[in-house]
XYZ file of C-alpha atoms in Angstrom:
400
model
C 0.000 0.000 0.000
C 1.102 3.503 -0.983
C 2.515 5.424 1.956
C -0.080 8.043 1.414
C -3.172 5.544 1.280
C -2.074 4.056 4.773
C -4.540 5.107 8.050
C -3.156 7.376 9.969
C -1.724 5.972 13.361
C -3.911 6.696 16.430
C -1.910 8.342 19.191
C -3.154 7.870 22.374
C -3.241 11.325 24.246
C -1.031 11.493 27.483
C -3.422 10.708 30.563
C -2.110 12.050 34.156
C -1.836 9.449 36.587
C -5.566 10.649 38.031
C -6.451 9.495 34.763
C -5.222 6.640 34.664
C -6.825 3.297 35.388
C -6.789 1.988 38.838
C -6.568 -0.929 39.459
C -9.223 -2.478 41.690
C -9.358 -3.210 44.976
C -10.462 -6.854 44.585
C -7.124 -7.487 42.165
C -4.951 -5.417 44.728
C -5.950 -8.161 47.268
C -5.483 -10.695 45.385
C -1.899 -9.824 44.902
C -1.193 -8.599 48.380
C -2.696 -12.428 49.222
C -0.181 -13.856 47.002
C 2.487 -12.348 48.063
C 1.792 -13.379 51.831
C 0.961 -16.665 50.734
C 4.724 -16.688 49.196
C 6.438 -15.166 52.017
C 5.080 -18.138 54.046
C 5.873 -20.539 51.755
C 9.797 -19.096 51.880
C 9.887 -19.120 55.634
C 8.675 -22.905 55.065
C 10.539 -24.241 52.748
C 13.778 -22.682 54.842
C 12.846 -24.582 57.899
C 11.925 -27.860 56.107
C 15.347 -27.450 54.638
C 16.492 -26.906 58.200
C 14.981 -29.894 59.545
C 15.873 -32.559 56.597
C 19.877 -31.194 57.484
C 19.812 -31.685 60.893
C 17.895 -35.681 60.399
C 20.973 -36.126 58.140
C 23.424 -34.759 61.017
C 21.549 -37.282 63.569
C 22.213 -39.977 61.036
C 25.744 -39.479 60.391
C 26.014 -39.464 64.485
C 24.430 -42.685 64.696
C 26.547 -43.851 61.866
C 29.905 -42.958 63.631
C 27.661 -44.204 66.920
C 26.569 -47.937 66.191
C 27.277 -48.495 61.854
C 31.186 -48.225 61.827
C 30.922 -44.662 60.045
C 28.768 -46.501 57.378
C 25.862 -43.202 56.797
C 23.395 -45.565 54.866
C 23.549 -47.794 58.162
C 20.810 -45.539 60.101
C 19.253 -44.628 56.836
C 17.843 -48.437 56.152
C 17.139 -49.406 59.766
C 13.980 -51.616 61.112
C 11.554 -51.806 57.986
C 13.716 -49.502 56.071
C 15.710 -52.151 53.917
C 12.575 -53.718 52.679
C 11.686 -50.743 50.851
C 15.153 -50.593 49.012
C 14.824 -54.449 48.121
C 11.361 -54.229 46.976
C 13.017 -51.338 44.476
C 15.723 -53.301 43.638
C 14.613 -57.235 43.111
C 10.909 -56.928 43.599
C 8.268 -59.423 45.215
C 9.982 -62.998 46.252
C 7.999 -65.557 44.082
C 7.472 -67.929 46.712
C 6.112 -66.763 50.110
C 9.049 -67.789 53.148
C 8.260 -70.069 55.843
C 9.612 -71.036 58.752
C 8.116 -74.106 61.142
C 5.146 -74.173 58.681
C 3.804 -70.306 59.353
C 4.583 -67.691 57.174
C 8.157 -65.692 58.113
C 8.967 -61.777 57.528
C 8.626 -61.033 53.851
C 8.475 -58.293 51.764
C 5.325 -58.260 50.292
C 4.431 -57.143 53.695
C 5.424 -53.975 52.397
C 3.245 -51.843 49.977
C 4.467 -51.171 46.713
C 4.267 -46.817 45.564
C 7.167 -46.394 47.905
C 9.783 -48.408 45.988
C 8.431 -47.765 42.590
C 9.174 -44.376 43.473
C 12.436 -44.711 44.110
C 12.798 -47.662 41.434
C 11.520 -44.171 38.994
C 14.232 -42.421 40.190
C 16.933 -44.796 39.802
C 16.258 -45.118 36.173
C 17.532 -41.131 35.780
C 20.802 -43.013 37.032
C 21.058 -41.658 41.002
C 21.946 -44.428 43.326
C 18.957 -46.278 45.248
C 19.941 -44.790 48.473
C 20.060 -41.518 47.081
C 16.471 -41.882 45.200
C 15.070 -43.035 48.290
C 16.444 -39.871 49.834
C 14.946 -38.064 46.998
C 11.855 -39.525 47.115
C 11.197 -38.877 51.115
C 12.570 -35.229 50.618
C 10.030 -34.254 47.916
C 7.404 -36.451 49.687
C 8.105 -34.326 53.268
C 7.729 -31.044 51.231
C 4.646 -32.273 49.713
C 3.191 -33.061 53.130
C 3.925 -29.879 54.488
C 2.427 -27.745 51.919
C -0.935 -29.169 51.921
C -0.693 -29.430 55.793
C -0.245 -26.312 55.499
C -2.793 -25.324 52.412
C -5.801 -27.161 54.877
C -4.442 -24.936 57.508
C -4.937 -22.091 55.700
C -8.190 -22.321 54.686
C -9.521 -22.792 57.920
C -7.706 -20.188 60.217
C -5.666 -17.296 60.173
C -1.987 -17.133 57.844
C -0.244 -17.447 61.127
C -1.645 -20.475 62.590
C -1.880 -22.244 59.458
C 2.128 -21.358 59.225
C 2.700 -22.498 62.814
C 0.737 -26.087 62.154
C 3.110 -26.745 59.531
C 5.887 -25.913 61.716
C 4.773 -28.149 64.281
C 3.803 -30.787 61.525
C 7.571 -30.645 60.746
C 9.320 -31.019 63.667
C 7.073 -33.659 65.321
C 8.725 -36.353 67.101
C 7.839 -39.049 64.776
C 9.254 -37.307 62.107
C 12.800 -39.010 63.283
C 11.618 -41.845 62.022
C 9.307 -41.098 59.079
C 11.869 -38.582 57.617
C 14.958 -39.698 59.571
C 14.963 -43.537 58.006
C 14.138 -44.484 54.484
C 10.412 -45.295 55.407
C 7.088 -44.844 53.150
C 5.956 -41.934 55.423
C 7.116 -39.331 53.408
C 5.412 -39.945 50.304
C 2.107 -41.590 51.864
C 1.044 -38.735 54.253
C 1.618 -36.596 51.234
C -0.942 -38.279 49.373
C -3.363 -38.407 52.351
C -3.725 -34.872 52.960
C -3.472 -33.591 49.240
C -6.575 -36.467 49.026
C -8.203 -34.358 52.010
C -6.963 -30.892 50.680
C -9.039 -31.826 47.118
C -11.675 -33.848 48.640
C -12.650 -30.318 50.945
C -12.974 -28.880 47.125
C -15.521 -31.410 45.930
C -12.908 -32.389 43.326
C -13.389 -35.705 43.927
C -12.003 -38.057 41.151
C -8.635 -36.133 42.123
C -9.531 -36.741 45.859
C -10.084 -40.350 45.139
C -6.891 -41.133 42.574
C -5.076 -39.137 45.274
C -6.064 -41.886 47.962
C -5.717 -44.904 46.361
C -2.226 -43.974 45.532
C -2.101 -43.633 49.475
C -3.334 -46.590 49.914
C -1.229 -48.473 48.066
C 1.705 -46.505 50.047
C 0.516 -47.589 53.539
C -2.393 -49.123 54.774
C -3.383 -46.577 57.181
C -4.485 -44.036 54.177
C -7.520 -46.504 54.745
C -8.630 -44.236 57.397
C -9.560 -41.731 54.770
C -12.187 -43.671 53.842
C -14.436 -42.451 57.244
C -14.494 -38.745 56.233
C -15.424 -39.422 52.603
C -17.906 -42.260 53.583
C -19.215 -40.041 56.562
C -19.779 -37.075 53.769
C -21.517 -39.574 51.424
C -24.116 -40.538 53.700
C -24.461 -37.147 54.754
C -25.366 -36.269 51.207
C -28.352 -39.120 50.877
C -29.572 -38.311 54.205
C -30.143 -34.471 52.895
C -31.377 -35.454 49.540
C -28.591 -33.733 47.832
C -26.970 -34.736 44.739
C -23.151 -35.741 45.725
C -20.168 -37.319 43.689
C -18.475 -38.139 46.805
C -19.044 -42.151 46.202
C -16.331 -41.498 43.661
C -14.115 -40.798 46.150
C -15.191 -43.224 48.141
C -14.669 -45.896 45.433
C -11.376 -45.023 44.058
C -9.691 -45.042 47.753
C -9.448 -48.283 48.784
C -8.676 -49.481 45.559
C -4.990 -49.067 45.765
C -4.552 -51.396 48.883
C -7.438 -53.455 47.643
C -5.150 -54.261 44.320
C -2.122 -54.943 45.818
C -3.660 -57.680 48.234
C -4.978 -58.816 45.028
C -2.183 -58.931 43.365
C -0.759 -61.119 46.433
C -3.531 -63.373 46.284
C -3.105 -64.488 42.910
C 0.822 -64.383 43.309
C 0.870 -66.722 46.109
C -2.200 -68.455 45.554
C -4.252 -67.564 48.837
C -7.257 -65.310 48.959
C -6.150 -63.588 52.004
C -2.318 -63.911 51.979
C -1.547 -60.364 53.232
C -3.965 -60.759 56.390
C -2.254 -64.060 56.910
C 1.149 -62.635 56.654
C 0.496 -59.877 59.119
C -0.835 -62.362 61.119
C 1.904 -64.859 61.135
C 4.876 -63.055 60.412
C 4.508 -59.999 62.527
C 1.928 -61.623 65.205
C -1.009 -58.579 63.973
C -4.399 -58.412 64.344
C -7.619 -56.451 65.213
C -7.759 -56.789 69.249
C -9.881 -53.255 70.010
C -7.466 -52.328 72.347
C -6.963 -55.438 75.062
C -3.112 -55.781 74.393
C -2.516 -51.886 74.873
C -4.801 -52.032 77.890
C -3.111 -54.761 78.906
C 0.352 -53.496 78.288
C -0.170 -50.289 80.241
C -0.589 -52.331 83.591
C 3.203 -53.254 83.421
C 5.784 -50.538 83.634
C 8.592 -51.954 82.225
C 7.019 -54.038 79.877
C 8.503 -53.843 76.491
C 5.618 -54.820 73.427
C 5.546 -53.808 69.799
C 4.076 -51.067 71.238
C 7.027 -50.054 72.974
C 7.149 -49.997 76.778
C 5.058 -49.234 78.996
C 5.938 -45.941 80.854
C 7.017 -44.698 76.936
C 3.089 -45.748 76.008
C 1.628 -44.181 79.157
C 3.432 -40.528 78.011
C 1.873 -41.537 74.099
C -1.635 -41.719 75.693
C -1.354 -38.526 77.530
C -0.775 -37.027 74.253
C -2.995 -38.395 72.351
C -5.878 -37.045 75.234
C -4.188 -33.771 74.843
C -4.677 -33.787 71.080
C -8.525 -35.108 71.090
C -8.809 -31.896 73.964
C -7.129 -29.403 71.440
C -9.591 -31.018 68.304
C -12.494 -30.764 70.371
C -11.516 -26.608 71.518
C -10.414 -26.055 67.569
C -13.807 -27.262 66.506
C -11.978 -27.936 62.811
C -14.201 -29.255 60.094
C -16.209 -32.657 60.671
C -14.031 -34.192 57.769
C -10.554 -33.246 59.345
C -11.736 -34.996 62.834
C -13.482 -37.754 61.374
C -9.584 -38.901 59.497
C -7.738 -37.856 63.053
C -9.649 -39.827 64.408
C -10.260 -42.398 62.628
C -6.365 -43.174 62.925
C -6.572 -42.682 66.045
C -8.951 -46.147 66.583
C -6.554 -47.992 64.555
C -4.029 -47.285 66.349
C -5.291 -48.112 69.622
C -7.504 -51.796 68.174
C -4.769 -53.133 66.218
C -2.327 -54.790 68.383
C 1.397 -54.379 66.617
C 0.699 -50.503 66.094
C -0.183 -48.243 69.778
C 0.775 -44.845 69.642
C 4.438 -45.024 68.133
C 5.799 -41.571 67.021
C 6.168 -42.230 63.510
C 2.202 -43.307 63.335
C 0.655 -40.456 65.236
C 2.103 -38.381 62.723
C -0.670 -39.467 59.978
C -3.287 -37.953 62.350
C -1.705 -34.778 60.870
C -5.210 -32.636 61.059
C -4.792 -32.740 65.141
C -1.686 -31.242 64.666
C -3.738 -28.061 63.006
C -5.843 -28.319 66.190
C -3.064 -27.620 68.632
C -1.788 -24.681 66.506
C -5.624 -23.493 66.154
C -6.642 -23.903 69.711
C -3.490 -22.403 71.644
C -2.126 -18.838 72.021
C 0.708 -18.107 70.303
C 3.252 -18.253 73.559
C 1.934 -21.867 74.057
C 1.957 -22.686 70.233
C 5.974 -21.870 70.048
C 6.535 -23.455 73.381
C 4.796 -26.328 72.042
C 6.759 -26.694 68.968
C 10.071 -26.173 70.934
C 9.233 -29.284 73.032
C 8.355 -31.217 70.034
C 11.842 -30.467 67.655
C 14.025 -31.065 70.794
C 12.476 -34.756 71.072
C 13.779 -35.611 68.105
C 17.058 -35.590 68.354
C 16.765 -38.452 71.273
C 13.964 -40.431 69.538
C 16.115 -40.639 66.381
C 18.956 -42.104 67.961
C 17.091 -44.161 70.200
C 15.662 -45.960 67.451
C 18.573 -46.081 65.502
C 21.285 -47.161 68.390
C 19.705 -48.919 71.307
C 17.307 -51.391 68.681
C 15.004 -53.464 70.630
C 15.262 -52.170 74.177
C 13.429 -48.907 73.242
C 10.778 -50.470 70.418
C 9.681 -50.701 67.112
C 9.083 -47.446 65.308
């Protein structure tokens, strides 16, 4: 086109800045809220950092302690080496026996855990090291949507200070501190809650059978969505939660399938709790009947270490019951809870209470903010002695 035949460019006249456009207050919150929200998450992610350094300085203690100097010693203690071996070489094909009954095997052991760190291998990082990786990212995941629940049901600050606490709980020496499935199965549970709160629940329900196939007490999500299911039909209100409520279980429920038809026997991973590990569904009597006895040492652990456990555990219910947090959140919390105190291998070890994660919102949420940090102090200076209990005195403290 001829230069002359071209339009004439509009020019924009120069506006002073009252002329401007302003921008609204509803997008000047938003950003303000982001930029909180990512302030928090910094603070976070330093202290998680924090935390995962000083489990590695406890473990290269215990190493120079009770391994010879050998750090992967601590790392793969207890149940720890299962999960490397399932990476490595798998299922066994034949179940092991000893004196007829079934012995310790690792298909006791659930399988997202390994194939995670079997994924990572295959970039070339050493199994160790994946399973390292693996729990890190796992531990950061649980955190953030500890904290992302937290946040939606009180103030920035307390929802910070739950994931604090959440992060230097005692049990953590053992769920972050060895090479266990913790990391990556509490992840799963509470992004399945986070989602499930949302009504999103095919996510909510793809999001716990992956945690149940990680560890069999993600099962306990099952009361909150079943609870908010029948909640639905009683009110006559149209509800998708049976999706949820579907999906779930079906991790766990295919790998005991998948054992079944491996080993030939229906219920071959009830049998080898059973047998092997001496597990079952008591409601309680061999914790009762533990706490009678000191100095008694159980799977539970011993006694007087049981009786402090309990004490907790009625301080947590207290501080759910003053946060008043949503029906779902205390349904899970407790929920674990029961399971913890019926099935007679578990009782209230460290590294399990930490799955009741959603109580640990209700301290934060019920106590002022001088008790919360005096709370959390307590809590990140029992690690340190939990970790290397487990890791250096073996059987005379208990299992973790």
């Amino acid at each position: 086109m001829p230069e002359g035949d071209r339009p004439a460019r509009r020019v924009e006249p120069l506006r002073s800045r009252a002329q401007r456009p302003r921008v609204g207050a509803a997008e000047r919150g938003a950003r303000s809220a982001f930029g909180e929200q990512l302030s928090e998450l910094k603070i976070l992610a330093s202290i998680y950092v924090l935390v995962r350094l000083y489990l590695l300085g406890l473990d290269a203690y215990a190493a120079n302690h009770s391994f010879g100097g050998n750090l992967t010693g601590p790392l793969l203690s207890w149940d720890a080496w299962h999960y490397l071996a399932i990476s490595k070489v798998g299922y066994p094909l034949t179940p092991p026996h000893v004196g007829g009954v079934l012995s310790f095997s690792n298909a006791a052991f659930e399988p997202a855990f390994p194939a995670m760190i079997r994924l990572v291998t295959v970039l070339g990082v050493p199994s160790i090291s994946a399973g390292l990786v693996v729990s890190v990212l796992g531990g950061a995941g649980a955190t953030y949507f500890v904290w992302r629940i937290a946040s939606g049901i009180s103030s920035p600050v307390v929802a910070r200070d739950a994931a604090i606490l959440f992060m230097v709980l005692p049990g953590q020496a053992v769920a972050w501190g060895l090479l266990y499935s913790e990391g990556l199965g509490i992840a799963l549970a509470a992004a399945c809650l986070y989602f499930f709160a949302r009504e999103r629940y095919i996510a909510a329900g793809i999001l716990g059978a992956l945690a149940t196939l990680t560890s069999p007490m993600a099962l306990c999500l099952e009361v909150p969505m079943a609870w908010a299911f029948l909640i639905g039909l009683w009110r006559r209100r149209r509800s998708r939660a049976w999706i949820a409520v579907l999906l779930t279980p079906l991790g766990f429920l295919s790998y005991a399938a998948f054992l079944s038809l491996r080993y030939h026997d229906t219920l071959y991973w009830w049998h080898l709790q059973r047998q092997a590990w001496g597990a079952s569904f008591d409601f309680g009597a061999s914790l009762i009947g533990l706490l009678h006895h000191w100095t008694t040492i159980a799977y539970q652990g011993p006694a007087y270490l049981e009786w402090g456990a309990v004490l907790c555990v009625l301080g947590l219910l207290a501080a759910m019951w003053r946060a008043k947090l949503p029906v779902y959140l205390s349904l899970y919390g407790i929920a674990v809870l029961l399971l913890l105190v019926g099935t007679n291998s578990l009782g209230f070890k460290p590294r399990l209470l930490v799955w009741a994660f959603p109580l640990v919102i209700a301290v934060s949420k019920s106590l002022a903010r001088p008790w919360r940090y005096a709370v959390i102090g307590a809590s990140a200076l029992a690690i340190a002695p939990l970790f290397i209990a487990y890791t250096t005195m073996g059987n005379s403290v208990s299992q973790p």
